[in-house]
GROMACS .gro file of C-alpha atoms in nm:
model
   94
    1PHE     CA    1 -22.676   2.043  -8.816
    2ARG     CA    2 -22.796   2.402  -8.839
    3LYS     CA    3 -23.021   2.374  -8.533
    4LYS     CA    4 -22.754   2.207  -8.318
    5PHE     CA    5 -22.490   2.458  -8.428
    6LYS     CA    6 -22.717   2.751  -8.343
    7GLU     CA    7 -22.799   2.600  -8.002
    8ALA     CA    8 -22.430   2.547  -7.926
    9TYR     CA    9 -22.291   2.878  -8.054
   10GLY     CA   10 -22.588   3.117  -8.057
   11GLU     CA   11 -22.552   3.206  -8.425
   12GLU     CA   12 -22.608   3.066  -8.771
   13PRO     CA   13 -22.334   2.834  -8.895
   14PRO     CA   14 -22.090   2.980  -9.149
   15MET     CA   15 -22.145   2.900  -9.514
   16TYR     CA   16 -22.023   2.552  -9.609
   17SER     CA   17 -21.960   2.451  -9.247
   18ASP     CA   18 -22.203   2.162  -9.294
   19THR     CA   19 -22.002   2.044  -9.596
   20ALA     CA   20 -21.675   2.080  -9.404
   21TYR     CA   21 -21.826   1.884  -9.115
   22ASP     CA   22 -21.929   1.599  -9.346
   23ALA     CA   23 -21.589   1.588  -9.516
   24THR     CA   24 -21.409   1.582  -9.181
   25MET     CA   25 -21.633   1.310  -9.038
   26MET     CA   26 -21.594   1.094  -9.348
   27ALA     CA   27 -21.215   1.136  -9.337
   28ILE     CA   28 -21.202   1.042  -8.968
   29LEU     CA   29 -21.420   0.736  -9.022
   30ALA     CA   30 -21.217   0.627  -9.326
   31ILE     CA   31 -20.885   0.660  -9.142
   32ALA     CA   32 -21.024   0.464  -8.847
   33LYS     CA   33 -21.158   0.192  -9.076
   34ALA     CA   34 -20.832   0.172  -9.274
   35GLY     CA   35 -20.643   0.127  -8.948
   36GLU     CA   36 -20.332   0.303  -9.076
   37TYR     CA   37 -20.221   0.610  -9.270
   38ASP     CA   38 -20.208   0.438  -9.607
   39GLY     CA   39 -20.364   0.641  -9.889
   40THR     CA   40 -20.490   0.341 -10.084
   41LYS     CA   41 -20.650   0.184  -9.778
   42ILE     CA   42 -20.805   0.514  -9.669
   43ARG     CA   43 -20.947   0.567 -10.020
   44GLU     CA   44 -21.098   0.217 -10.019
   45ALA     CA   45 -21.241   0.273  -9.670
   46LEU     CA   46 -21.386   0.609  -9.775
   47ILE     CA   47 -21.570   0.453 -10.067
   48ASP     CA   48 -21.692   0.177  -9.835
   49ILE     CA   49 -21.824   0.405  -9.559
   50SER     CA   50 -21.993   0.627  -9.818
   51GLN     CA   51 -22.239   0.342  -9.877
   52THR     CA   52 -22.415   0.422  -9.548
   53PHE     CA   53 -22.297   0.771  -9.450
   54MET     CA   54 -22.576   1.023  -9.392
   55GLY     CA   55 -22.420   1.360  -9.318
   56ALA     CA   56 -22.540   1.709  -9.240
   57THR     CA   57 -22.569   1.774  -9.614
   58GLY     CA   58 -22.738   1.444  -9.691
   59TYR     CA   59 -22.650   1.101  -9.822
   60LYS     CA   60 -22.294   1.066  -9.953
   61LEU     CA   61 -22.240   0.777 -10.192
   62PHE     CA   62 -21.915   0.748 -10.389
   63ASP     CA   63 -21.856   0.530 -10.692
   64GLU     CA   64 -21.546   0.313 -10.743
   65ASN     CA   65 -21.355   0.620 -10.869
   66GLY     CA   66 -21.438   0.822 -10.558
   67ASP     CA   67 -21.683   1.048 -10.740
   68GLN     CA   68 -22.002   1.138 -10.557
   69LEU     CA   69 -22.319   0.988 -10.699
   70TYR     CA   70 -22.668   1.136 -10.695
   71GLN     CA   71 -22.556   1.485 -10.602
   72VAL     CA   72 -22.769   1.785 -10.688
   73TYR     CA   73 -22.593   2.120 -10.703
   74GLU     CA   74 -22.772   2.448 -10.645
   75ILE     CA   75 -22.656   2.736 -10.863
   76TRP     CA   76 -22.653   3.078 -10.698
   77ASP     CA   77 -22.640   3.434 -10.814
   78VAL     CA   78 -22.500   3.714 -10.600
   79VAL     CA   79 -22.748   4.001 -10.587
   80GLU     CA   80 -22.708   4.348 -10.437
   81GLU     CA   81 -23.009   4.470 -10.245
   82ASP     CA   82 -23.010   4.792 -10.042
   83GLY     CA   83 -22.631   4.805 -10.044
   84LYS     CA   84 -22.596   4.448  -9.917
   85TYR     CA   85 -22.513   4.134 -10.108
   86LYS     CA   86 -22.699   3.808 -10.081
   87PHE     CA   87 -22.711   3.471 -10.254
   88VAL     CA   88 -23.020   3.387 -10.458
   89GLY     CA   89 -23.079   3.037 -10.591
   90THR     CA   90 -23.114   3.047 -10.969
   91GLY     CA   91 -23.123   2.679 -11.059
   92TYR     CA   92 -23.004   2.325 -11.001
   93TRP     CA   93 -22.775   2.080 -11.178
   94PRO     CA   94 -22.833   1.811 -11.294
   0.00000   0.00000   0.00000
């Protein structure tokens, strides 16, 4: 995702754009699979397509409640360095 974005736009992608891309693609696929704008059908389709969806941020598998399985979250700290702020990874959960 990052490489293709940089090639297309000549700059680094904004923070969380890969996550937004994945969410949008999954929503589009779920609506197409549901075949109509019915929330229950879209939800069922979303859980179904999550079984094989590999997005820019990785594999996206949802359980029957719609919660994402096997997700690792990186915890960041905001650090000031030479008058500029940057994110520094401080850990992971779980």
